Every structure is written in structure tokens, then in C-alpha cells.
Amino acid sequence: MSAAPSLPDDAEANIGAPVPPLSARGRAQQRLTGPMLTDLTLARGEVDRSSYLRANDTWLAEAWADPATRVVVAEHGRAVCEISDERAALLFVAPAEAPEGVRFLLGVDEGGTAYFGVAGPLLDPRPDSGLRAAHLREAGPLLSDLDAGLMTHAVALANWHETFTHCPRCGTATEPFASGHARRCPADSSEHFPRVDPAMIVLVTDSDDRALLARNAMWPERRVSVLAGFVEAGESAEQAVAREVQEETGITVDAVTYLGSQPWPMPQSLMLGFRAAATNTEIMVDAEEIAEAHWYSRDGLRAAIASGELRLPPPVSIAHRLIQSWYGSELPGSW
Ligand SMILES: [Zn+2]
């Protein structure tokens, strides 16, 4: 038996179905978003992931031998970019220029160009080249749709290969397969897949349509955001929303509504965005994780930002977009 992740019945029924054509799937599929939050910064992408090519060794060898193939090198959440305050562009290298490291197929664009990632040491650009290593958090908002999708995918896989190097059953060093999208133990043949930790993040409003914003005890003074937390084992995302909000602020919620998701490979999360309605308003912070939490009207939030009392999370985050979806327009202030 394969140790592939289990799939719902309706998904399993599609295994073995004819493979759609290479082109034209990527953009439409990877622009899929939730019912309200569209074009989230790290949920963009323009290449078809071409997962059906990951086991095609002949195609993979030919693509790697093609000097037109583009390679992104990622290490510790970073990649080399040409970057300014306004925009960034990934540095792609030809396969022959790529460093040693775990190699993974990122996909193929509509023109047929193949994109690979390598988890390896970043190239060290000359100081006057305009190039430098940038973290996904910094570069993500400045990259094109194409580059943002490729960097997010490459950083997520590189983070996994950097960390999950040994078999959790027997401790033997595992080896990549499926073009770097899985690892296998040579001692017991167990298969291991990239770890993604689901986390929920929620904008809670009360009956006066005020938003609940909190400051985590580890954050700098003045920074506030919506509530977030990891989904626990054996728990649904909606259950996690209700539990975290209650634990952190004493507020109970209902009408938990999913709004969209964004990969957050820092190092390995998937952020699931929600709104929820509070059924009480008296806040009791847990005093451990949350330093303070308050209800804000739109006017109150605007005034608190204008006075310098508050700072909101940056636009790269789904938190920013959740607050914006409630606020109704571009958020004031700087990040
Ligand atoms: Zn093993």
C-alpha cells in the first residue's frame, strides 16, 4: 500500500482520469480564492504546477538539460531578488548555474518554460548588482504574480527539505522523490509529504459591527491584529476559531464564515481566514498570549491610527485583508 495522503471519496474517484492539457489550467486554478478575499499576496501564481510530470524522469531530465529552464534557489525562507521599495523580481538561473541541493519541479508556464526550485545555498551577488537575498515576507508583495507564486512554492518546499530530513519511524535519512514533492525512507520504504500546519485567523465583530483587535504579548507596542491560532489535532478549522477566540479573549462566537486562505510558509503554515459574530462583548484576555484586546468602530480605529496609538499588520498578511474587508476601503496608516 502506498502511504499517499488519504483523499475524500470523490477525489479518489478522479485518480487515473485523463490528464488535462499542459497549458491553460494554471492561471485559472491558482487564482481560485475564497468567497470574499481575492488576490491575496501569496496566493498568486501563473504557472501550472504540472504534478503529473513529477514522476516522468525522461521529461524531467530533458527539462533540466534545457538552458531555457529557469531555476529559483531558496534557502531559509529567502531567495535572491532584484529589489527596490516599489517592486521586486526573482533572480532565475539556468540549471547549469544552480547550486547542489534538493531539486523540485515548480511547474510549466503557458509558453512551455519549465521552472524548478533548488533548496541550496543562495548565490552571493556582487554588492553593486542591485541583487540581494530577500525574505518572502519582504519580497512577496513586490513580486509579479508569476514570481510570487514561484517563490512561495519554492520557499515552502525548501523549508521542508531543510528541516524534515530523517524518517520519523526509524531515523534513517530520507531521500527526495516525486521531483522533490515527497521523501522516502530507504530502510522501511515509508513515504513522507510536505508538512503544512493549518492555522485559523478570524475577524470577530459584535452586534454594533465593531471589530475585535488584540495585541499579542510578543509583539511590539501599538501593533494590533485579528486573532489567530493553530488548528489542533482532531479539530475542525471552525472549532479552532471558536476555541481560540474564547481562550484568548473570553468572547464566544457563532456564524463562523470562511473567507479565503493564503499559504504562509514561514516556515510551514496555511492561513485559513474567517469572520465570526460575537455573542457577548465583555473581554477577558488570557494575559499569557494576549496582552490586550479591544472593540473598535471604524471611526475609532481611524482615530487610533491617526494618533499613532495603533499600528495594523502589513498588506502581505491575510490579517490586513480581513481587517480591510470589514473596514470597507484601504486601511489608513503605515506598517
Ligand atoms: Zn524509516
GROMACS .gro file of C-alpha atoms and ligand atoms in nm:
model
  336
    1MET     CA    1   0.000   0.000   0.000
    2SER     CA    2   0.115   0.347  -0.081
    3ALA     CA    3   0.135   0.589   0.208
    4ALA     CA    4  -0.010   0.871   0.000
    5PRO     CA    5  -0.225   1.117   0.194
    6SER     CA    6  -0.582   0.994   0.214
    7LEU     CA    7  -0.831   1.167  -0.012
    8PRO     CA    8  -1.206   1.209   0.013
    9ASP     CA    9  -1.401   0.954  -0.190
   10ASP     CA   10  -1.490   1.199  -0.463
   11ALA     CA   11  -1.125   1.295  -0.511
   12GLU     CA   12  -1.012   0.932  -0.527
   13ALA     CA   13  -1.267   0.869  -0.799
   14ASN     CA   14  -1.073   1.110  -1.020
   15ILE     CA   15  -0.739   0.933  -0.991
   16GLY     CA   16  -0.646   0.780  -1.324
   17ALA     CA   17  -0.873   1.016  -1.517
   18PRO     CA   18  -0.718   1.160  -1.837
   19VAL     CA   19  -0.463   1.432  -1.769
   20PRO     CA   20  -0.578   1.775  -1.888
   21PRO     CA   21  -0.358   1.954  -2.141
   22LEU     CA   22  -0.045   2.118  -2.007
   23SER     CA   23  -0.134   2.478  -2.070
   24ALA     CA   24  -0.424   2.699  -1.968
   25ARG     CA   25  -0.501   2.534  -1.635
   26GLY     CA   26  -0.257   2.720  -1.417
   27ARG     CA   27  -0.380   3.074  -1.407
   28ALA     CA   28  -0.747   2.988  -1.364
   29GLN     CA   29  -0.683   2.726  -1.096
   30GLN     CA   30  -0.431   2.922  -0.897
   31ARG     CA   31  -0.647   3.235  -0.888
   32LEU     CA   32  -0.915   3.043  -0.703
   33THR     CA   33  -0.985   3.218  -0.377
   34GLY     CA   34  -1.250   3.228  -0.110
   35PRO     CA   35  -1.584   3.396  -0.143
   36MET     CA   36  -1.461   3.737  -0.032
   37LEU     CA   37  -1.084   3.767  -0.021
   38THR     CA   38  -0.932   3.776  -0.369
   39ASP     CA   39  -0.577   3.818  -0.493
   40LEU     CA   40  -0.413   3.751  -0.158
   41THR     CA   41  -0.047   3.840  -0.188
   42LEU     CA   42   0.100   3.491  -0.152
   43ALA     CA   43  -0.193   3.309  -0.315
   44ARG     CA   44  -0.097   3.427  -0.661
   45GLY     CA   45   0.072   3.228  -0.935
   46GLU     CA   46   0.081   3.185  -1.309
   47VAL     CA   47   0.247   2.850  -1.375
   48ASP     CA   48   0.070   2.518  -1.397
   49ARG     CA   49   0.215   2.300  -1.119
   50SER     CA   50   0.217   2.008  -1.364
   51SER     CA   51   0.209   1.750  -1.088
   52TYR     CA   52   0.164   1.472  -1.345
   53LEU     CA   53   0.521   1.539  -1.468
   54ARG     CA   54   0.682   1.485  -1.126
   55ALA     CA   55   0.727   1.110  -1.189
   56ASN     CA   56   0.825   1.145  -1.557
   57ASP     CA   57   1.202   1.100  -1.533
   58THR     CA   58   1.258   1.139  -1.908
   59TRP     CA   59   1.072   1.472  -1.921
   60LEU     CA   60   1.245   1.593  -1.603
   61ALA     CA   61   1.593   1.510  -1.741
   62GLU     CA   62   1.519   1.685  -2.069
   63ALA     CA   63   1.381   1.991  -1.893
   64TRP     CA   64   1.686   2.011  -1.665
   65ALA     CA   65   1.918   1.981  -1.968
   66ASP     CA   66   1.740   2.271  -2.140
   67PRO     CA   67   1.929   2.600  -2.083
   68ALA     CA   68   1.596   2.786  -2.118
   69THR     CA   69   1.471   2.621  -1.798
   70ARG     CA   70   1.451   2.869  -1.511
   71VAL     CA   71   1.569   2.782  -1.160
   72VAL     CA   72   1.486   2.958  -0.831
   73VAL     CA   73   1.726   2.893  -0.544
   74ALA     CA   74   1.567   2.916  -0.198
   75GLU     CA   75   1.725   2.889   0.146
   76HIS     CA   76   1.597   2.976   0.496
   77GLY     CA   77   1.284   3.144   0.358
   78ARG     CA   78   1.479   3.365   0.122
   79ALA     CA   79   1.567   3.396  -0.247
   80VAL     CA   80   1.785   3.640  -0.438
   81CYS     CA   81   1.585   3.922  -0.596
   82GLU     CA   82   1.639   4.248  -0.773
   83ILE     CA   83   1.451   4.461  -0.524
   84SER     CA   84   1.357   4.824  -0.465
   85ASP     CA   85   1.092   4.990  -0.247
   86GLU     CA   86   0.835   4.956  -0.526
   87ARG     CA   87   0.900   4.622  -0.696
   88ALA     CA   88   1.100   4.303  -0.691
   89ALA     CA   89   1.193   4.040  -0.950
   90LEU     CA   90   1.326   3.694  -0.872
   91LEU     CA   91   1.675   3.602  -0.992
   92PHE     CA   92   1.640   3.294  -1.214
   93VAL     CA   93   1.945   3.094  -1.315
   94ALA     CA   94   1.992   2.827  -1.580
   95PRO     CA   95   2.018   2.468  -1.449
   96ALA     CA   96   2.396   2.465  -1.512
   97GLU     CA   97   2.436   2.765  -1.279
   98ALA     CA   98   2.226   2.620  -0.997
   99PRO     CA   99   2.399   2.505  -0.676
  100GLU     CA  100   2.386   2.149  -0.543
  101GLY     CA  101   2.073   2.081  -0.342
  102VAL     CA  102   1.735   1.911  -0.347
  103ARG     CA  103   1.572   1.990  -0.681
  104PHE     CA  104   1.196   2.025  -0.729
  105LEU     CA  105   0.969   2.095  -1.024
  106LEU     CA  106   0.764   2.411  -0.965
  107GLY     CA  107   0.571   2.395  -1.289
  108VAL     CA  108   0.547   2.493  -1.653
  109ASP     CA  109   0.416   2.823  -1.792
  110GLU     CA  110   0.186   2.871  -2.088
  111GLY     CA  111   0.483   2.920  -2.320
  112GLY     CA  112   0.627   2.581  -2.218
  113THR     CA  113   0.911   2.713  -2.000
  114ALA     CA  114   0.985   2.482  -1.708
  115TYR     CA  115   1.054   2.623  -1.362
  116PHE     CA  116   1.247   2.436  -1.095
  117GLY     CA  117   1.346   2.520  -0.741
  118VAL     CA  118   1.663   2.415  -0.562
  119ALA     CA  119   1.698   2.407  -0.185
  120GLY     CA  120   2.055   2.519  -0.162
  121PRO     CA  121   2.299   2.797  -0.080
  122LEU     CA  122   2.194   3.131  -0.225
  123LEU     CA  123   2.415   3.288  -0.487
  124ASP     CA  124   2.614   3.574  -0.343
  125PRO     CA  125   2.554   3.868  -0.576
  126ARG     CA  126   2.802   4.150  -0.619
  127PRO     CA  127   2.718   4.446  -0.398
  128ASP     CA  128   2.670   4.677  -0.699
  129SER     CA  129   2.444   4.435  -0.890
  130GLY     CA  130   2.113   4.554  -0.744
  131LEU     CA  131   2.054   4.195  -0.630
  132ARG     CA  132   2.026   4.071  -0.274
  133ALA     CA  133   1.872   3.790  -0.073
  134ALA     CA  134   1.521   3.882   0.041
  135HIS     CA  135   1.275   3.704   0.270
  136LEU     CA  136   0.939   3.603   0.127
  137ARG     CA  137   0.766   3.837   0.373
  138GLU     CA  138   0.955   4.132   0.226
  139ALA     CA  139   0.969   4.035  -0.142
  140GLY     CA  140   0.625   3.871  -0.173
  141PRO     CA  141   0.418   4.191  -0.201
  142LEU     CA  142   0.660   4.342  -0.455
  143LEU     CA  143   0.680   4.044  -0.693
  144SER     CA  144   0.472   3.984  -1.006
  145ASP     CA  145   0.202   3.716  -0.993
  146LEU     CA  146   0.439   3.474  -1.169
  147ASP     CA  147   0.731   3.537  -0.934
  148ALA     CA  148   0.518   3.548  -0.618
  149GLY     CA  149   0.374   3.204  -0.688
  150LEU     CA  150   0.712   3.055  -0.773
  151MET     CA  151   0.886   3.200  -0.466
  152THR     CA  152   0.609   3.093  -0.228
  153HIS     CA  153   0.618   2.738  -0.367
  154ALA     CA  154   0.998   2.722  -0.366
  155VAL     CA  155   1.035   2.861  -0.013
  156ALA     CA  156   0.770   2.620   0.120
  157LEU     CA  157   0.945   2.315  -0.025
  158ALA     CA  158   1.294   2.435   0.064
  159ASN     CA  159   1.184   2.493   0.426
  160TRP     CA  160   1.054   2.136   0.439
  161HIS     CA  161   1.366   1.978   0.288
  162GLU     CA  162   1.586   2.182   0.522
  163THR     CA  163   1.403   2.052   0.828
  164PHE     CA  164   1.239   1.713   0.769
  165THR     CA  165   1.547   1.518   0.669
  166HIS     CA  166   1.502   1.191   0.857
  167CYS     CA  167   1.240   0.919   0.881
  168PRO     CA  168   1.011   0.971   1.183
  169ARG     CA  169   0.972   0.593   1.215
  170CYS     CA  170   1.331   0.472   1.218
  171GLY     CA  171   1.559   0.777   1.200
  172THR     CA  172   1.719   0.690   0.865
  173ALA     CA  173   1.799   0.982   0.634
  174THR     CA  174   1.518   1.005   0.377
  175GLU     CA  175   1.558   1.069   0.003
  176PRO     CA  176   1.353   1.302  -0.217
  177PHE     CA  177   1.127   1.164  -0.490
  178ALA     CA  178   0.832   1.291  -0.698
  179SER     CA  179   1.059   1.571  -0.815
  180GLY     CA  180   1.113   1.694  -0.463
  181HIS     CA  181   0.747   1.690  -0.357
  182ALA     CA  182   0.790   1.386  -0.131
  183ARG     CA  183   1.061   1.194   0.056
  184ARG     CA  184   1.103   0.822   0.106
  185CYS     CA  185   1.286   0.621   0.371
  186PRO     CA  186   1.531   0.373   0.210
  187ALA     CA  187   1.515   0.146   0.518
  188ASP     CA  188   1.139   0.094   0.554
  189SER     CA  189   1.004   0.249   0.228
  190SER     CA  190   0.772   0.482   0.420
  191GLU     CA  191   0.676   0.792   0.223
  192HIS     CA  192   0.662   1.142   0.369
  193PHE     CA  193   0.494   1.453   0.231
  194PRO     CA  194   0.549   1.825   0.289
  195ARG     CA  195   0.419   1.929   0.627
  196VAL     CA  196   0.167   2.214   0.623
  197ASP     CA  197   0.029   2.343   0.953
  198PRO     CA  198  -0.324   2.482   0.920
  199ALA     CA  199  -0.387   2.796   1.123
  200MET     CA  200  -0.707   2.989   1.150
  201ILE     CA  201  -0.731   3.367   1.160
  202VAL     CA  202  -1.057   3.543   1.233
  203LEU     CA  203  -1.215   3.884   1.229
  204VAL     CA  204  -1.473   3.891   1.511
  205THR     CA  205  -1.741   4.159   1.509
  206ASP     CA  206  -2.008   4.243   1.767
  207SER     CA  207  -2.372   4.345   1.721
  208ASP     CA  208  -2.264   4.709   1.667
  209ASP     CA  209  -2.027   4.592   1.388
  210ARG     CA  210  -1.719   4.676   1.593
  211ALA     CA  211  -1.408   4.467   1.527
  212LEU     CA  212  -1.215   4.280   1.795
  213LEU     CA  213  -0.843   4.355   1.767
  214ALA     CA  214  -0.575   4.233   2.004
  215ARG     CA  215  -0.207   4.274   2.077
  216ASN     CA  216  -0.004   3.960   2.121
  217ALA     CA  217   0.226   3.980   2.422
  218MET     CA  218   0.528   3.915   2.198
  219TRP     CA  219   0.452   4.196   1.953
  220PRO     CA  220   0.587   4.549   1.967
  221GLU     CA  221   0.384   4.815   2.146
  222ARG     CA  222   0.091   4.953   1.941
  223ARG     CA  223   0.073   4.660   1.694
  224VAL     CA  224  -0.274   4.501   1.694
  225SER     CA  225  -0.438   4.243   1.472
  226VAL     CA  226  -0.719   3.993   1.449
  227LEU     CA  227  -0.699   3.668   1.648
  228ALA     CA  228  -0.519   3.364   1.511
  229GLY     CA  229  -0.404   3.023   1.621
  230PHE     CA  230  -0.311   2.676   1.502
  231VAL     CA  231  -0.577   2.418   1.434
  232GLU     CA  232  -0.523   2.135   1.681
  233ALA     CA  233  -0.520   1.764   1.604
  234GLY     CA  234  -0.868   1.624   1.563
  235GLU     CA  235  -1.026   1.968   1.537
  236SER     CA  236  -1.204   2.145   1.250
  237ALA     CA  237  -1.098   2.494   1.146
  238GLU     CA  238  -1.435   2.628   1.267
  239GLN     CA  239  -1.389   2.462   1.606
  240ALA     CA  240  -1.042   2.615   1.628
  241VAL     CA  241  -1.190   2.960   1.561
  242ALA     CA  242  -1.438   2.926   1.845
  243ARG     CA  243  -1.181   2.779   2.086
  244GLU     CA  244  -0.903   3.030   2.020
  245VAL     CA  245  -1.131   3.334   2.042
  246GLN     CA  246  -1.277   3.208   2.368
  247GLU     CA  247  -0.939   3.115   2.517
  248GLU     CA  248  -0.769   3.440   2.422
  249THR     CA  249  -1.044   3.695   2.489
  250GLY     CA  250  -1.335   3.523   2.666
  251ILE     CA  251  -1.559   3.605   2.368
  252THR     CA  252  -1.788   3.334   2.233
  253VAL     CA  253  -1.874   3.333   1.864
  254ASP     CA  254  -2.117   3.188   1.615
  255ALA     CA  255  -2.181   3.235   1.241
  256VAL     CA  256  -1.824   3.132   1.162
  257THR     CA  257  -1.780   3.200   0.790
  258TYR     CA  258  -1.485   3.103   0.571
  259LEU     CA  259  -1.343   3.387   0.359
  260GLY     CA  260  -1.029   3.251   0.191
  261SER     CA  261  -0.681   3.113   0.252
  262GLN     CA  262  -0.321   3.202   0.192
  263PRO     CA  263  -0.006   2.988   0.210
  264TRP     CA  264   0.227   3.126   0.477
  265PRO     CA  265   0.545   2.918   0.454
  266MET     CA  266   0.715   3.091   0.747
  267PRO     CA  267   0.803   2.819   0.791
  268GLN     CA  268   0.505   2.595   0.705
  269SER     CA  269   0.158   2.738   0.772
  270LEU     CA  270  -0.160   2.766   0.572
  271MET     CA  271  -0.370   3.058   0.695
  272LEU     CA  272  -0.746   2.997   0.682
  273GLY     CA  273  -0.935   3.326   0.704
  274PHE     CA  274  -1.277   3.358   0.874
  275ARG     CA  275  -1.530   3.604   1.006
  276ALA     CA  276  -1.734   3.531   1.315
  277ALA     CA  277  -2.005   3.705   1.516
  278ALA     CA  278  -1.958   3.760   1.890
  279THR     CA  279  -2.240   3.657   2.121
  280ASN     CA  280  -2.101   3.856   2.415
  281THR     CA  281  -1.883   4.168   2.440
  282GLU     CA  282  -1.705   4.155   2.775
  283ILE     CA  283  -1.337   4.089   2.701
  284MET     CA  284  -1.122   3.886   2.939
  285VAL     CA  285  -0.775   3.843   2.788
  286ASP     CA  286  -0.580   3.532   2.872
  287ALA     CA  287  -0.288   3.755   2.987
  288GLU     CA  288  -0.039   3.499   2.863
  289GLU     CA  289  -0.061   3.510   2.487
  290ILE     CA  290  -0.272   3.826   2.451
  291ALA     CA  291  -0.160   4.144   2.624
  292GLU     CA  292  -0.473   4.344   2.544
  293ALA     CA  293  -0.781   4.335   2.326
  294HIS     CA  294  -1.047   4.595   2.248
  295TRP     CA  295  -1.353   4.657   2.029
  296TYR     CA  296  -1.303   4.918   1.757
  297SER     CA  297  -1.557   5.104   1.548
  298ARG     CA  298  -1.432   5.220   1.209
  299ASP     CA  299  -1.410   5.581   1.333
  300GLY     CA  300  -1.235   5.466   1.649
  301LEU     CA  301  -0.981   5.264   1.453
  302ARG     CA  302  -0.914   5.554   1.216
  303ALA     CA  303  -0.857   5.791   1.509
  304ALA     CA  304  -0.631   5.546   1.694
  305ILE     CA  305  -0.414   5.505   1.386
  306ALA     CA  306  -0.403   5.877   1.313
  307SER     CA  307  -0.291   5.950   1.670
  308GLY     CA  308  -0.014   5.687   1.648
  309GLU     CA  309  -0.178   5.477   1.917
  310LEU     CA  310  -0.216   5.171   1.690
  311ARG     CA  311  -0.041   5.001   1.402
  312LEU     CA  312  -0.201   4.736   1.183
  313PRO     CA  313  -0.040   4.429   1.020
  314PRO     CA  314   0.119   4.479   0.674
  315PRO     CA  315  -0.064   4.417   0.345
  316VAL     CA  316   0.121   4.088   0.279
  317SER     CA  317  -0.078   3.928   0.561
  318ILE     CA  318  -0.428   3.784   0.540
  319ALA     CA  319  -0.487   3.967   0.871
  320HIS     CA  320  -0.457   4.300   0.688
  321ARG     CA  321  -0.703   4.185   0.425
  322LEU     CA  322  -0.952   4.061   0.684
  323ILE     CA  323  -0.947   4.395   0.864
  324GLN     CA  324  -0.975   4.575   0.531
  325SER     CA  325  -1.278   4.364   0.433
  326TRP     CA  326  -1.455   4.490   0.744
  327TYR     CA  327  -1.324   4.849   0.724
  328GLY     CA  328  -1.454   4.882   0.368
  329SER     CA  329  -1.163   5.060   0.200
  330GLU     CA  330  -0.785   5.086   0.202
  331LEU     CA  331  -0.661   5.085   0.559
  332PRO     CA  332  -0.504   5.403   0.694
  333GLY     CA  333  -0.159   5.419   0.846
  334SER     CA  334   0.179   5.263   0.778
  335TRP     CA  335   0.314   4.923   0.870
  336ZN      ZN  336   1.242   0.469   0.809
   0.00000   0.00000   0.00000
